[in-house]
Amino acid sequence: MADENTSLQLVTFQLGDELYGVDIMDVKEIVKTQVVRPIPNAPFYVEGIINLRGEVVPIINLHKRFYIKKMAVSDSDIEDDGGFIILDIEGNKIGIIIDRIARVIPVDTDEIKPPPQMVTGIGTEYIQGVVRQDNSYLIILHTRKLFSSKELQKILDSDE
């Protein structure tokens, strides 16, 4: 059923020093950074919630979740390109904080390699694969595995 030359459309973004990508089919939208309201008793990696056109969306800090340093910002970076990628995970909207949005790129599925045992502190269970890009790698996150069902329930319960 699968074509031999199938490709994925990936939304790519910077998180720390690495380039990551998520399947465009899992992305609802990309929004500029806005005020995040903290919520008590939320998991340590949950920054809080935002009101997105009347809908409450929990915001996850993947820097904290995966112990990634934030991207170094130089004086020449006048404009803040950071923001949130709003993902659809099991029918729920969840935002992740990004340092910088990159672009949407097509990737041939045969170019995707299995992840090495440990990539920049992120366990392989969260990674769908790795693609060689020029002098570095693009790490493809497996959005449906970013949170266990128990964690997802805790995140969603904490925003009520």
PDB file of C-alpha atoms in Angstrom:
ATOM      1  CA  MET A   1       0.000   0.000   0.000  1.00  0.00           C
ATOM      2  CA  ALA A   2       2.885   2.406   0.725  1.00  0.00           C
ATOM      3  CA  ASP A   3       4.617   3.960  -2.242  1.00  0.00           C
ATOM      4  CA  GLU A   4       8.297   3.233  -2.557  1.00  0.00           C
ATOM      5  CA  ASN A   5       9.025   6.939  -2.905  1.00  0.00           C
ATOM      6  CA  THR A   6       6.821   8.383  -0.149  1.00  0.00           C
ATOM      7  CA  SER A   7       7.688  11.562   1.655  1.00  0.00           C
ATOM      8  CA  LEU A   8       6.712  13.353   4.838  1.00  0.00           C
ATOM      9  CA  GLN A   9       6.157  17.079   5.196  1.00  0.00           C
ATOM     10  CA  LEU A  10       7.931  18.199   8.364  1.00  0.00           C
ATOM     11  CA  VAL A  11       7.606  21.436  10.296  1.00  0.00           C
ATOM     12  CA  THR A  12      11.167  22.074  11.472  1.00  0.00           C
ATOM     13  CA  PHE A  13      12.247  24.179  14.422  1.00  0.00           C
ATOM     14  CA  GLN A  14      15.245  24.981  16.574  1.00  0.00           C
ATOM     15  CA  LEU A  15      15.346  23.766  20.167  1.00  0.00           C
ATOM     16  CA  GLY A  16      18.650  24.564  21.792  1.00  0.00           C
ATOM     17  CA  ASP A  17      21.460  23.797  19.343  1.00  0.00           C
ATOM     18  CA  GLU A  18      19.534  21.100  17.457  1.00  0.00           C
ATOM     19  CA  LEU A  19      17.044  21.109  14.607  1.00  0.00           C
ATOM     20  CA  TYR A  20      13.868  19.126  15.203  1.00  0.00           C
ATOM     21  CA  GLY A  21      10.906  18.265  13.044  1.00  0.00           C
ATOM     22  CA  VAL A  22       7.346  17.110  13.531  1.00  0.00           C
ATOM     23  CA  ASP A  23       4.925  15.709  10.971  1.00  0.00           C
ATOM     24  CA  ILE A  24       2.893  18.594   9.545  1.00  0.00           C
ATOM     25  CA  MET A  25      -0.240  16.458   9.974  1.00  0.00           C
ATOM     26  CA  ASP A  26       0.222  16.721  13.769  1.00  0.00           C
ATOM     27  CA  VAL A  27       0.561  20.528  13.698  1.00  0.00           C
ATOM     28  CA  LYS A  28      -2.558  22.636  14.145  1.00  0.00           C
ATOM     29  CA  GLU A  29      -0.807  25.996  13.921  1.00  0.00           C
ATOM     30  CA  ILE A  30       2.233  28.038  14.877  1.00  0.00           C
ATOM     31  CA  VAL A  31       1.695  31.069  17.087  1.00  0.00           C
ATOM     32  CA  LYS A  32       3.905  33.863  18.392  1.00  0.00           C
ATOM     33  CA  THR A  33       5.022  33.785  21.996  1.00  0.00           C
ATOM     34  CA  GLN A  34       2.399  35.122  24.372  1.00  0.00           C
ATOM     35  CA  VAL A  35       1.857  35.309  28.098  1.00  0.00           C
ATOM     36  CA  VAL A  36       1.591  31.861  29.655  1.00  0.00           C
ATOM     37  CA  ARG A  37      -0.420  31.632  32.864  1.00  0.00           C
ATOM     38  CA  PRO A  38       1.183  29.220  35.325  1.00  0.00           C
ATOM     39  CA  ILE A  39      -0.972  26.476  36.798  1.00  0.00           C
ATOM     40  CA  PRO A  40      -0.444  25.030  40.271  1.00  0.00           C
ATOM     41  CA  ASN A  41       0.567  21.401  40.746  1.00  0.00           C
ATOM     42  CA  ALA A  42       1.351  20.901  37.055  1.00  0.00           C
ATOM     43  CA  PRO A  43       4.269  18.658  36.030  1.00  0.00           C
ATOM     44  CA  PHE A  44       7.609  20.560  36.082  1.00  0.00           C
ATOM     45  CA  TYR A  45       7.777  20.771  32.272  1.00  0.00           C
ATOM     46  CA  VAL A  46       4.310  22.354  31.919  1.00  0.00           C
ATOM     47  CA  GLU A  47       4.805  26.128  31.669  1.00  0.00           C
ATOM     48  CA  GLY A  48       1.097  26.829  32.024  1.00  0.00           C
ATOM     49  CA  ILE A  49      -1.804  27.640  29.735  1.00  0.00           C
ATOM     50  CA  ILE A  50      -2.675  30.154  27.057  1.00  0.00           C
ATOM     51  CA  ASN A  51      -6.015  31.316  25.760  1.00  0.00           C
ATOM     52  CA  LEU A  52      -5.992  30.682  22.027  1.00  0.00           C
ATOM     53  CA  ARG A  53      -9.116  32.282  20.546  1.00  0.00           C
ATOM     54  CA  GLY A  54     -11.229  31.161  23.508  1.00  0.00           C
ATOM     55  CA  GLU A  55      -9.658  27.710  23.806  1.00  0.00           C
ATOM     56  CA  VAL A  56      -7.417  26.812  26.756  1.00  0.00           C
ATOM     57  CA  VAL A  57      -4.179  25.207  25.536  1.00  0.00           C
ATOM     58  CA  PRO A  58      -1.513  23.764  27.878  1.00  0.00           C
ATOM     59  CA  ILE A  59       2.046  24.842  27.004  1.00  0.00           C
ATOM     60  CA  ILE A  60       4.908  22.357  27.386  1.00  0.00           C
ATOM     61  CA  ASN A  61       8.536  23.360  27.781  1.00  0.00           C
ATOM     62  CA  LEU A  62      10.559  20.705  25.938  1.00  0.00           C
ATOM     63  CA  HIS A  63      13.756  22.346  27.230  1.00  0.00           C
ATOM     64  CA  LYS A  64      12.723  21.264  30.731  1.00  0.00           C
ATOM     65  CA  ARG A  65      11.197  17.965  29.591  1.00  0.00           C
ATOM     66  CA  PHE A  66      14.390  16.848  27.836  1.00  0.00           C
ATOM     67  CA  TYR A  67      16.957  18.916  29.778  1.00  0.00           C
ATOM     68  CA  ILE A  68      17.978  20.916  26.689  1.00  0.00           C
ATOM     69  CA  LYS A  69      19.753  24.252  27.008  1.00  0.00           C
ATOM     70  CA  LYS A  70      17.982  27.172  25.384  1.00  0.00           C
ATOM     71  CA  MET A  71      19.411  28.475  22.141  1.00  0.00           C
ATOM     72  CA  ALA A  72      22.100  31.108  22.624  1.00  0.00           C
ATOM     73  CA  VAL A  73      20.769  34.448  21.445  1.00  0.00           C
ATOM     74  CA  SER A  74      23.271  36.915  20.027  1.00  0.00           C
ATOM     75  CA  ASP A  75      22.905  40.687  19.867  1.00  0.00           C
ATOM     76  CA  SER A  76      22.254  40.406  16.136  1.00  0.00           C
ATOM     77  CA  ASP A  77      19.072  38.427  16.830  1.00  0.00           C
ATOM     78  CA  ILE A  78      16.917  41.506  17.317  1.00  0.00           C
ATOM     79  CA  GLU A  79      13.672  39.811  16.429  1.00  0.00           C
ATOM     80  CA  ASP A  80      12.526  36.941  18.626  1.00  0.00           C
ATOM     81  CA  ASP A  81      11.562  34.091  16.310  1.00  0.00           C
ATOM     82  CA  GLY A  82      10.425  31.874  19.173  1.00  0.00           C
ATOM     83  CA  GLY A  83       6.871  30.864  19.683  1.00  0.00           C
ATOM     84  CA  PHE A  84       4.626  27.870  20.159  1.00  0.00           C
ATOM     85  CA  ILE A  85       3.789  25.003  17.864  1.00  0.00           C
ATOM     86  CA  ILE A  86       0.261  23.856  18.618  1.00  0.00           C
ATOM     87  CA  LEU A  87       0.089  20.084  18.187  1.00  0.00           C
ATOM     88  CA  ASP A  88      -2.896  17.788  17.957  1.00  0.00           C
ATOM     89  CA  ILE A  89      -2.127  14.860  20.241  1.00  0.00           C
ATOM     90  CA  GLU A  90      -4.910  12.292  20.476  1.00  0.00           C
ATOM     91  CA  GLY A  91      -7.497  14.981  19.687  1.00  0.00           C
ATOM     92  CA  ASN A  92      -6.118  17.438  22.261  1.00  0.00           C
ATOM     93  CA  LYS A  93      -4.330  20.690  21.513  1.00  0.00           C
ATOM     94  CA  ILE A  94      -0.989  21.007  23.280  1.00  0.00           C
ATOM     95  CA  GLY A  95       1.541  23.751  22.643  1.00  0.00           C
ATOM     96  CA  ILE A  96       5.298  23.271  22.724  1.00  0.00           C
ATOM     97  CA  ILE A  97       7.754  26.123  23.181  1.00  0.00           C
ATOM     98  CA  ILE A  98      10.293  26.499  20.387  1.00  0.00           C
ATOM     99  CA  ASP A  99      13.382  28.687  20.140  1.00  0.00           C
ATOM    100  CA  ARG A 100      13.000  29.409  16.430  1.00  0.00           C
ATOM    101  CA  ILE A 101      10.748  28.158  13.669  1.00  0.00           C
ATOM    102  CA  ALA A 102      12.684  26.942  10.638  1.00  0.00           C
ATOM    103  CA  ARG A 103      10.577  25.879   7.661  1.00  0.00           C
ATOM    104  CA  VAL A 104       8.419  23.135   6.235  1.00  0.00           C
ATOM    105  CA  ILE A 105      10.474  20.599   4.317  1.00  0.00           C
ATOM    106  CA  PRO A 106       9.708  17.379   2.454  1.00  0.00           C
ATOM    107  CA  VAL A 107      11.686  14.333   3.585  1.00  0.00           C
ATOM    108  CA  ASP A 108      11.750  11.037   1.698  1.00  0.00           C
ATOM    109  CA  THR A 109      10.864   8.254   4.112  1.00  0.00           C
ATOM    110  CA  ASP A 110      13.803   6.176   2.858  1.00  0.00           C
ATOM    111  CA  GLU A 111      16.154   8.955   4.096  1.00  0.00           C
ATOM    112  CA  ILE A 112      14.902   8.563   7.676  1.00  0.00           C
ATOM    113  CA  LYS A 113      17.296   6.495   9.765  1.00  0.00           C
ATOM    114  CA  PRO A 114      16.557   4.938  13.150  1.00  0.00           C
ATOM    115  CA  PRO A 115      17.688   7.136  16.043  1.00  0.00           C
ATOM    116  CA  PRO A 116      20.958   6.436  17.838  1.00  0.00           C
ATOM    117  CA  GLN A 117      20.594   5.198  21.419  1.00  0.00           C
ATOM    118  CA  MET A 118      20.784   8.676  22.912  1.00  0.00           C
ATOM    119  CA  VAL A 119      20.377  11.953  21.056  1.00  0.00           C
ATOM    120  CA  THR A 120      21.029  15.190  22.992  1.00  0.00           C
ATOM    121  CA  GLY A 121      19.401  13.895  26.156  1.00  0.00           C
ATOM    122  CA  ILE A 122      16.191  12.780  24.492  1.00  0.00           C
ATOM    123  CA  GLY A 123      15.349   9.114  24.833  1.00  0.00           C
ATOM    124  CA  THR A 124      14.908   7.183  21.598  1.00  0.00           C
ATOM    125  CA  GLU A 125      11.285   6.393  22.463  1.00  0.00           C
ATOM    126  CA  TYR A 126      10.418  10.035  21.636  1.00  0.00           C
ATOM    127  CA  ILE A 127      12.233  10.026  18.303  1.00  0.00           C
ATOM    128  CA  GLN A 128      10.701   8.766  15.069  1.00  0.00           C
ATOM    129  CA  GLY A 129      13.980   9.007  13.204  1.00  0.00           C
ATOM    130  CA  VAL A 130      16.942  11.099  12.132  1.00  0.00           C
ATOM    131  CA  VAL A 131      17.669  12.649   8.738  1.00  0.00           C
ATOM    132  CA  ARG A 132      21.108  13.836   7.611  1.00  0.00           C
ATOM    133  CA  GLN A 133      20.972  17.525   6.640  1.00  0.00           C
ATOM    134  CA  ASP A 134      24.111  19.171   5.262  1.00  0.00           C
ATOM    135  CA  ASN A 135      26.579  19.054   8.186  1.00  0.00           C
ATOM    136  CA  SER A 136      24.095  18.087  10.901  1.00  0.00           C
ATOM    137  CA  TYR A 137      21.017  16.017  11.614  1.00  0.00           C
ATOM    138  CA  LEU A 138      17.312  16.714  11.759  1.00  0.00           C
ATOM    139  CA  ILE A 139      15.693  14.887  14.670  1.00  0.00           C
ATOM    140  CA  ILE A 140      12.095  13.872  13.939  1.00  0.00           C
ATOM    141  CA  LEU A 141       9.987  13.799  17.094  1.00  0.00           C
ATOM    142  CA  HIS A 142       7.261  11.206  17.509  1.00  0.00           C
ATOM    143  CA  THR A 143       4.523  13.523  18.789  1.00  0.00           C
ATOM    144  CA  ARG A 144       2.207  10.743  19.924  1.00  0.00           C
ATOM    145  CA  LYS A 145       4.946   9.339  22.149  1.00  0.00           C
ATOM    146  CA  LEU A 146       6.089  12.645  23.696  1.00  0.00           C
ATOM    147  CA  PHE A 147       3.790  11.953  26.638  1.00  0.00           C
ATOM    148  CA  SER A 148       2.487   8.710  28.085  1.00  0.00           C
ATOM    149  CA  SER A 149      -1.297   8.502  28.350  1.00  0.00           C
ATOM    150  CA  LYS A 150      -0.930   9.033  32.115  1.00  0.00           C
ATOM    151  CA  GLU A 151       1.184  12.183  31.566  1.00  0.00           C
ATOM    152  CA  LEU A 152      -1.218  13.435  28.899  1.00  0.00           C
ATOM    153  CA  GLN A 153      -4.128  13.014  31.300  1.00  0.00           C
ATOM    154  CA  LYS A 154      -2.242  14.888  34.051  1.00  0.00           C
ATOM    155  CA  ILE A 155      -1.405  17.746  31.656  1.00  0.00           C
ATOM    156  CA  LEU A 156      -4.994  18.020  30.471  1.00  0.00           C
ATOM    157  CA  ASP A 157      -6.419  17.734  34.005  1.00  0.00           C
ATOM    158  CA  SER A 158      -4.096  20.456  35.300  1.00  0.00           C
ATOM    159  CA  ASP A 159      -5.522  23.073  32.930  1.00  0.00           C
ATOM    160  CA  GLU A 160      -9.052  22.782  34.280  1.00  0.00           C
TER     161      GLU A 160
END
